[in-house]
XYZ file of C-alpha atoms in Angstrom:
468
model
C -0.189 -33.400 -3.492
C -0.781 -29.924 -2.179
C -4.221 -28.540 -2.819
C -4.409 -25.882 -5.521
C -4.642 -22.485 -3.861
C -8.254 -21.466 -3.449
C -9.749 -18.505 -5.236
C -12.615 -16.408 -4.065
C -16.140 -17.596 -4.724
C -16.513 -15.127 -7.565
C -13.346 -16.344 -9.267
C -14.568 -19.932 -9.126
C -18.063 -19.092 -10.279
C -16.678 -17.316 -13.311
C -14.363 -20.228 -14.044
C -17.335 -22.606 -14.062
C -19.166 -20.337 -16.466
C -16.068 -20.109 -18.607
C -15.938 -23.859 -19.170
C -19.391 -23.702 -20.782
C -18.114 -21.668 -23.694
C -15.467 -22.528 -26.240
C -12.145 -20.728 -26.162
C -12.917 -18.349 -23.322
C -9.221 -18.067 -22.536
C -8.101 -18.075 -26.134
C -5.874 -15.294 -27.447
C -7.636 -12.118 -28.521
C -7.061 -10.679 -31.957
C -4.274 -8.176 -31.445
C -4.119 -6.493 -34.864
C -6.417 -3.720 -36.081
C -7.602 -3.478 -39.681
C -4.893 -0.942 -40.443
C -2.217 -3.338 -39.200
C -1.526 -1.649 -35.872
C -1.245 -3.530 -32.584
C -4.347 -2.978 -30.424
C -3.481 -1.791 -26.916
C -6.527 -1.412 -24.677
C -5.699 0.735 -21.647
C -7.866 0.421 -18.534
C -8.539 3.019 -15.837
C -9.102 5.639 -18.536
C -10.537 8.854 -17.044
C -14.197 9.515 -17.757
C -14.849 12.427 -20.083
C -17.909 13.392 -18.046
C -16.656 12.754 -14.507
C -13.029 13.848 -14.963
C -12.770 16.133 -18.015
C -9.300 17.444 -17.125
C -7.932 13.947 -16.566
C -9.562 12.779 -19.774
C -8.053 15.638 -21.764
C -4.597 14.951 -20.347
C -4.857 11.239 -21.128
C -6.052 11.962 -24.665
C -3.027 14.201 -25.187
C -0.745 11.408 -23.969
C -2.459 8.953 -26.305
C -1.962 11.231 -29.295
C 1.722 11.743 -28.516
C 2.328 8.047 -27.819
C 0.747 6.958 -31.086
C 2.844 9.543 -32.893
C 6.019 8.070 -31.391
C 4.754 4.481 -31.766
C 2.909 4.423 -35.108
C 2.516 0.634 -34.974
C 0.231 0.845 -31.896
C -3.444 1.796 -31.608
C -4.430 2.834 -28.075
C -8.038 1.964 -27.234
C -9.655 3.631 -24.215
C -11.315 1.553 -21.489
C -12.731 3.120 -18.309
C -12.920 -0.223 -16.501
C -11.096 -0.256 -13.162
C -10.352 -3.372 -11.123
C -13.416 -4.636 -9.306
C -13.774 -8.067 -7.739
C -17.439 -8.195 -8.694
C -16.677 -7.970 -12.419
C -13.075 -9.119 -12.723
C -13.528 -12.874 -12.979
C -16.219 -12.730 -15.641
C -14.126 -10.351 -17.732
C -11.017 -12.496 -17.250
C -12.814 -15.681 -18.318
C -14.522 -13.905 -21.191
C -11.250 -12.474 -22.485
C -12.475 -8.881 -22.206
C -9.974 -7.434 -19.726
C -8.035 -4.397 -20.948
C -4.543 -5.166 -22.254
C -3.221 -3.272 -19.271
C -5.027 -2.311 -16.067
C -4.291 -1.428 -12.448
C -4.798 -3.636 -9.400
C -3.849 -3.696 -5.723
C -0.982 -5.530 -4.021
C -3.511 -7.752 -2.274
C -4.986 -9.067 -5.531
C -1.774 -10.380 -7.082
C -1.973 -13.854 -5.559
C -5.557 -14.418 -6.690
C -4.837 -13.284 -10.235
C -1.763 -15.487 -10.565
C -3.505 -18.493 -9.010
C -6.427 -18.100 -11.398
C -4.090 -18.229 -14.386
C -5.184 -14.747 -15.434
C -1.771 -13.034 -15.491
C 0.581 -12.955 -18.449
C 4.216 -13.977 -18.011
C 6.061 -10.661 -18.338
C 9.563 -11.915 -17.625
C 11.124 -11.568 -21.069
C 9.633 -8.151 -21.779
C 10.657 -6.929 -18.327
C 14.217 -7.950 -19.120
C 14.072 -6.369 -22.577
C 13.014 -2.992 -21.168
C 15.324 -3.061 -18.148
C 12.699 -3.489 -15.442
C 13.463 -7.025 -14.309
C 16.630 -6.175 -12.389
C 15.570 -2.629 -11.483
C 12.532 -3.391 -9.302
C 13.111 -3.212 -5.554
C 13.717 -6.598 -3.920
C 11.000 -5.901 -1.336
C 8.452 -5.928 -4.162
C 9.830 -8.353 -6.734
C 9.078 -11.404 -4.576
C 5.391 -10.456 -4.512
C 5.061 -10.234 -8.281
C 6.984 -13.404 -9.107
C 6.237 -17.106 -9.020
C 8.724 -19.877 -9.882
C 11.147 -17.350 -11.347
C 8.561 -15.683 -13.579
C 7.394 -12.090 -13.237
C 3.661 -11.385 -13.562
C 3.114 -7.691 -12.701
C 4.775 -4.311 -13.079
C 4.850 -2.194 -9.897
C 2.993 1.104 -10.172
C 3.294 2.646 -6.702
C 4.110 1.602 -3.162
C 3.993 2.809 0.427
C 5.047 1.610 3.865
C 3.858 2.436 7.357
C 5.883 4.229 9.991
C 5.455 6.421 13.071
C 4.240 9.964 12.379
C 5.277 12.424 15.083
C 4.669 15.958 16.278
C 8.210 16.739 17.387
C 7.152 19.890 19.271
C 5.509 17.646 21.873
C 8.689 15.555 22.102
C 10.652 18.751 22.777
C 8.152 19.914 25.393
C 8.410 16.519 27.121
C 12.221 16.554 27.016
C 12.422 13.535 24.699
C 15.226 14.839 22.480
C 18.682 13.671 21.481
C 21.863 15.710 21.818
C 21.483 17.037 18.260
C 17.956 18.264 18.997
C 16.185 15.517 17.070
C 13.311 13.646 18.714
C 14.032 10.495 20.682
C 12.835 7.744 18.351
C 11.228 4.749 20.114
C 13.042 1.631 18.950
C 10.542 -0.836 20.410
C 6.825 -0.767 21.137
C 7.674 -0.906 24.835
C 9.702 2.295 24.441
C 6.861 3.829 22.454
C 4.437 3.221 25.316
C 6.839 4.645 27.896
C 7.559 7.738 25.776
C 3.839 8.226 25.147
C 3.256 8.160 28.892
C 5.965 10.776 29.490
C 4.452 13.019 26.832
C 1.037 12.774 28.492
C 2.510 13.562 31.910
C 4.678 16.480 30.718
C 2.359 18.080 28.142
C -1.158 16.903 28.967
C -1.548 15.801 25.336
C -2.046 12.282 23.997
C 1.271 10.508 23.565
C -0.125 8.132 20.962
C -3.256 7.883 18.831
C -4.639 4.759 17.199
C -7.498 4.741 14.667
C -10.525 2.799 15.841
C -13.177 3.145 13.123
C -13.952 2.762 9.413
C -11.757 -0.376 9.339
C -8.664 1.789 9.870
C -8.163 0.544 13.411
C -8.102 -3.091 12.347
C -5.842 -2.294 9.397
C -3.250 -0.597 11.592
C -3.641 -3.183 14.348
C -2.649 -6.037 12.012
C 0.667 -4.320 11.261
C 1.255 -3.661 14.958
C 0.334 -7.232 15.925
C 2.705 -8.828 13.407
C 5.502 -7.464 15.584
C 4.107 -9.450 18.517
C 4.163 -12.613 16.388
C 0.443 -12.618 15.585
C -0.840 -14.498 12.534
C -4.355 -13.717 11.403
C -5.063 -16.548 8.983
C -3.475 -19.492 7.246
C -4.287 -21.617 4.235
C -4.725 -25.317 4.901
C -5.829 -28.335 2.916
C -9.357 -27.596 4.107
C -9.334 -23.913 3.222
C -8.528 -20.674 4.992
C -8.466 -20.793 8.783
C -8.684 -17.887 11.211
C -5.728 -17.973 13.617
C -5.763 -14.749 15.618
C -7.268 -16.222 18.784
C -3.657 -16.701 19.840
C -1.477 -15.633 22.785
C 0.523 -13.405 20.433
C -2.537 -11.498 19.257
C -3.848 -11.265 22.816
C -0.527 -9.701 23.812
C -0.846 -7.152 21.010
C -4.394 -6.219 22.019
C -3.299 -6.017 25.654
C -0.639 -3.540 24.514
C -3.387 -1.358 23.041
C -5.403 -1.689 26.246
C -2.357 -0.730 28.300
C -1.835 2.380 26.208
C -5.221 3.528 27.470
C -5.408 2.266 31.037
C -1.803 1.716 32.169
C 0.008 4.523 30.352
C -2.941 6.938 29.900
C -1.440 7.751 26.516
C -4.482 7.713 24.189
C -6.975 10.502 23.403
C -10.263 10.552 25.279
C -12.169 10.170 21.996
C -12.438 6.492 21.103
C -13.979 6.989 17.632
C -11.052 7.988 15.448
C -10.637 7.654 11.680
C -7.715 8.411 9.366
C -8.618 12.094 8.960
C -8.773 12.537 12.732
C -5.233 11.137 13.029
C -3.843 13.903 10.815
C -5.892 16.496 12.690
C -4.651 15.400 16.119
C -0.997 15.272 15.052
C -1.250 18.395 12.904
C -2.829 20.534 15.637
C -0.537 19.315 18.407
C -3.133 17.289 20.281
C -1.220 14.024 19.903
C 2.445 13.133 19.529
C 2.582 9.819 17.627
C 0.587 7.518 15.399
C 1.194 4.653 13.001
C 0.568 6.174 9.580
C 1.578 6.403 5.934
C 3.295 9.413 4.386
C 0.107 10.738 2.776
C -1.264 11.484 6.224
C 1.738 13.702 6.889
C 0.780 15.812 3.865
C -2.651 16.351 5.404
C -1.066 17.652 8.625
C 0.551 20.440 6.625
C -2.067 21.167 3.969
C -5.192 20.898 6.112
C -3.997 21.984 9.566
C -1.115 24.359 8.911
C 1.450 22.383 10.852
C 5.045 23.592 10.634
C 6.812 20.913 8.517
C 9.921 21.344 10.673
C 7.907 20.033 13.631
C 6.816 16.881 11.839
C 8.746 13.645 12.070
C 8.386 10.234 10.482
C 10.180 7.253 11.994
C 10.613 3.579 11.265
C 8.060 1.214 12.790
C 9.324 0.048 16.214
C 10.127 -3.604 16.761
C 8.005 -5.916 18.884
C 8.885 -8.828 21.149
C 8.784 -11.294 18.230
C 9.508 -9.409 14.993
C 10.404 -6.134 13.320
C 8.025 -5.720 10.420
C 5.847 -3.087 8.806
C 3.133 -3.064 6.188
C 3.769 -2.361 2.541
C 1.073 -1.679 0.001
C 0.415 -0.086 -3.324
C -0.663 -0.902 -6.833
C 0.481 -2.926 -9.832
C -0.028 -2.775 -13.541
C -1.400 -6.088 -14.792
C -1.606 -7.639 -18.240
C -4.021 -10.562 -18.836
C -2.939 -13.970 -20.059
C -4.950 -13.352 -23.244
C -2.507 -10.650 -24.376
C -0.225 -11.535 -27.273
C 3.523 -10.904 -27.342
C 2.984 -7.823 -29.489
C 0.415 -6.432 -27.069
C 2.663 -7.078 -24.073
C 5.494 -5.267 -25.826
C 3.195 -2.338 -26.650
C 2.045 -2.220 -23.022
C 5.635 -1.948 -21.795
C 6.239 0.891 -24.238
C 3.099 2.655 -22.988
C 4.289 2.341 -19.387
C 7.761 3.624 -20.223
C 6.212 6.555 -22.088
C 4.243 7.392 -18.916
C 7.273 7.163 -16.618
C 7.359 3.552 -15.425
C 11.017 2.942 -16.180
C 14.182 2.991 -14.087
C 15.858 5.755 -16.116
C 15.115 9.444 -16.628
C 15.761 11.814 -19.510
C 16.999 15.346 -18.886
C 13.548 16.636 -19.824
C 11.886 14.309 -17.307
C 14.317 15.365 -14.583
C 13.530 19.012 -15.284
C 9.774 18.375 -15.076
C 10.089 16.387 -11.830
C 12.318 19.004 -10.240
C 9.853 21.724 -11.170
C 7.108 19.761 -9.400
C 9.258 19.716 -6.246
C 9.875 23.476 -6.524
C 6.179 24.233 -6.840
C 5.259 21.946 -3.944
C 7.783 23.653 -1.695
C 6.841 27.185 -2.795
C 3.136 26.503 -2.205
C 3.774 24.607 1.055
C 1.641 21.872 -0.455
C 2.648 18.995 1.784
C 5.857 17.414 3.054
C 9.069 16.901 1.113
C 11.732 14.680 2.632
C 9.845 11.523 3.594
C 10.928 8.638 1.386
C 8.367 5.882 1.175
C 9.106 2.395 -0.060
C 10.135 2.735 -3.705
C 9.245 0.404 -6.547
C 12.820 0.904 -7.750
C 16.011 -0.510 -6.290
C 18.484 1.850 -4.647
C 20.968 1.933 -7.519
C 18.466 2.994 -10.188
C 18.425 6.490 -11.608
C 14.780 6.939 -10.591
C 15.467 6.194 -6.928
C 18.669 8.212 -6.735
C 17.044 11.264 -8.332
C 14.064 11.014 -5.969
C 16.440 10.995 -2.993
C 18.400 13.911 -4.450
C 15.249 15.998 -4.916
C 13.900 15.090 -1.475
C 17.123 16.348 0.111
C 17.408 19.445 -2.088
C 13.843 20.661 -1.550
C 13.173 19.194 1.892
C 10.548 21.024 3.917
C 10.993 18.669 6.856
C 14.036 18.485 9.115
C 15.743 15.440 7.605
C 16.982 14.331 11.035
C 13.318 13.759 11.874
C 12.810 11.243 9.086
C 16.220 9.586 8.910
C 15.208 6.246 10.410
C 12.138 5.913 8.183
C 14.065 6.740 5.023
C 16.547 3.972 5.854
C 14.807 0.825 4.600
C 17.272 -1.624 6.145
C 16.820 -3.727 9.278
C 13.071 -4.229 8.893
C 10.908 -6.592 6.854
C 7.865 -5.672 4.797
C 4.571 -7.537 4.578
C 1.451 -6.941 2.482
C -2.056 -6.834 3.911
C -3.843 -9.975 5.032
C -4.837 -11.974 1.922
C -8.500 -12.907 2.450
C -11.563 -10.851 3.459
C -9.278 -8.127 4.790
C -11.918 -5.426 5.183
C -14.177 -7.801 7.112
C -11.253 -8.690 9.369
C -10.497 -5.022 9.986
C -14.097 -4.303 10.900
C -14.104 -7.058 13.521
C -10.801 -5.820 14.925
C -12.163 -2.262 15.115
C -14.703 -3.617 17.585
C -12.020 -5.292 19.683
C -9.957 -2.097 19.841
C -12.913 0.050 20.822
C -13.861 -2.462 23.524
C -10.467 -2.392 25.262
C -10.200 1.387 25.010
C -13.638 1.968 26.481
C -13.695 -0.752 29.144
C -10.859 -1.210 31.626
C -12.210 -4.675 32.435
C -12.447 -5.873 28.833
C -11.131 -9.411 28.332
C -8.670 -9.359 25.411
C -8.660 -13.142 24.987
C -12.442 -13.403 24.984
C -12.804 -10.549 22.502
C -10.352 -12.114 20.069
C -11.825 -15.587 20.505
C -15.231 -14.317 19.404
C -13.856 -12.126 16.620
C -11.761 -14.989 15.259
C -14.736 -17.344 15.387
C -16.973 -14.808 13.636
C -14.317 -14.214 10.989
C -14.185 -17.928 10.297
C -17.903 -18.684 10.199
C -19.138 -15.477 8.570
C -16.381 -14.936 6.019
C -13.591 -17.483 5.565
C -15.959 -20.455 5.441
C -17.518 -18.911 2.334
C -14.234 -18.539 0.469
C -13.794 -20.997 -2.387
C -17.384 -22.279 -2.152
């Protein structure tokens, strides 16, 4: 019989404590004294720390209760935190609805802490409206356990002016999009030779380097960990991962494509692209906004392309957040939670009033040059939904970017999507940061030896402690 999937040490410790008390996972009382259904909403803005957010949320609460007189909304500032989650889950004190990250879904389901939302999702039209790239991550054995809140995917951010200067343009004037990582390296080299600027920039610090490297390495066939009968095992001391790290090393020493600075964080990426000091980087759409807002880049000179394919795969990273409802919630509370979400815009349809408000937001963003319009990230909604179609319509109508420069990224076909590594991800990224910095700074660095040590350290210092 397959071993039950392991939880983190904190999850297990809380479970042990939970067995000491009676009815820790029993249903909470869901009815207030006045007969209304109690809906506790997490992530409530703090009145002291975020007075404007608090005021806005209070206004929403008042209006929601007016439209749903059978529901009492109770404020809860608690936000998802691994250090406190398990104890609250076992003690039955989680909010009725709260936010969590893509990476936490598996743990929450495995711990038995997630409510089955299937029937309510069908009732309110969400079950068939959620994008197929996301629905598999929130389901288990045909049951749905989360409601998507937001999502993103990684692509290649580009300064197209440097492509033009290097002669890397198509007949229609759009930048030549690298289809493979090999092409990316060759194009980056040409850009360096023709412009003197970095053809590619990779983050190397604050765990960003390791985070981006995992997505790059998946395309070379690298696997970073696997779950076995004996627990989680580190697996990135492999030929595939060595090949991926060698690719990074070659970008520096073979192609001379990287910046001289080897200590680069996320903010530096936007600065280098936005000020024309680098041509390409793996990034998410939010970093493109920073190029415009913080560094005054001409949006027409910014491009965003689909992640190139590697020798073994064509995959990119997806991430985002979910709304979660605990297994202690009653049917009435789950129903009230779905109504609260719909009231706040988590629904596949739009009213005329909502369309008008959304369109006005696009107008203001364009008028104030407050970021990029035209880059379509991975949506929580399937293509045929009203939400997705209206978003695409607005992006085209108010585009600040040349849509030819983002066409491949906006097309979500022909590539697969994968969430972050499941266990001790930040610790993994930190170790990989060190490997990246080593190969960028030392032409004689041994990729295999670096990954062998990092993989061993990841196992003994982190994975060996999981589930114990």
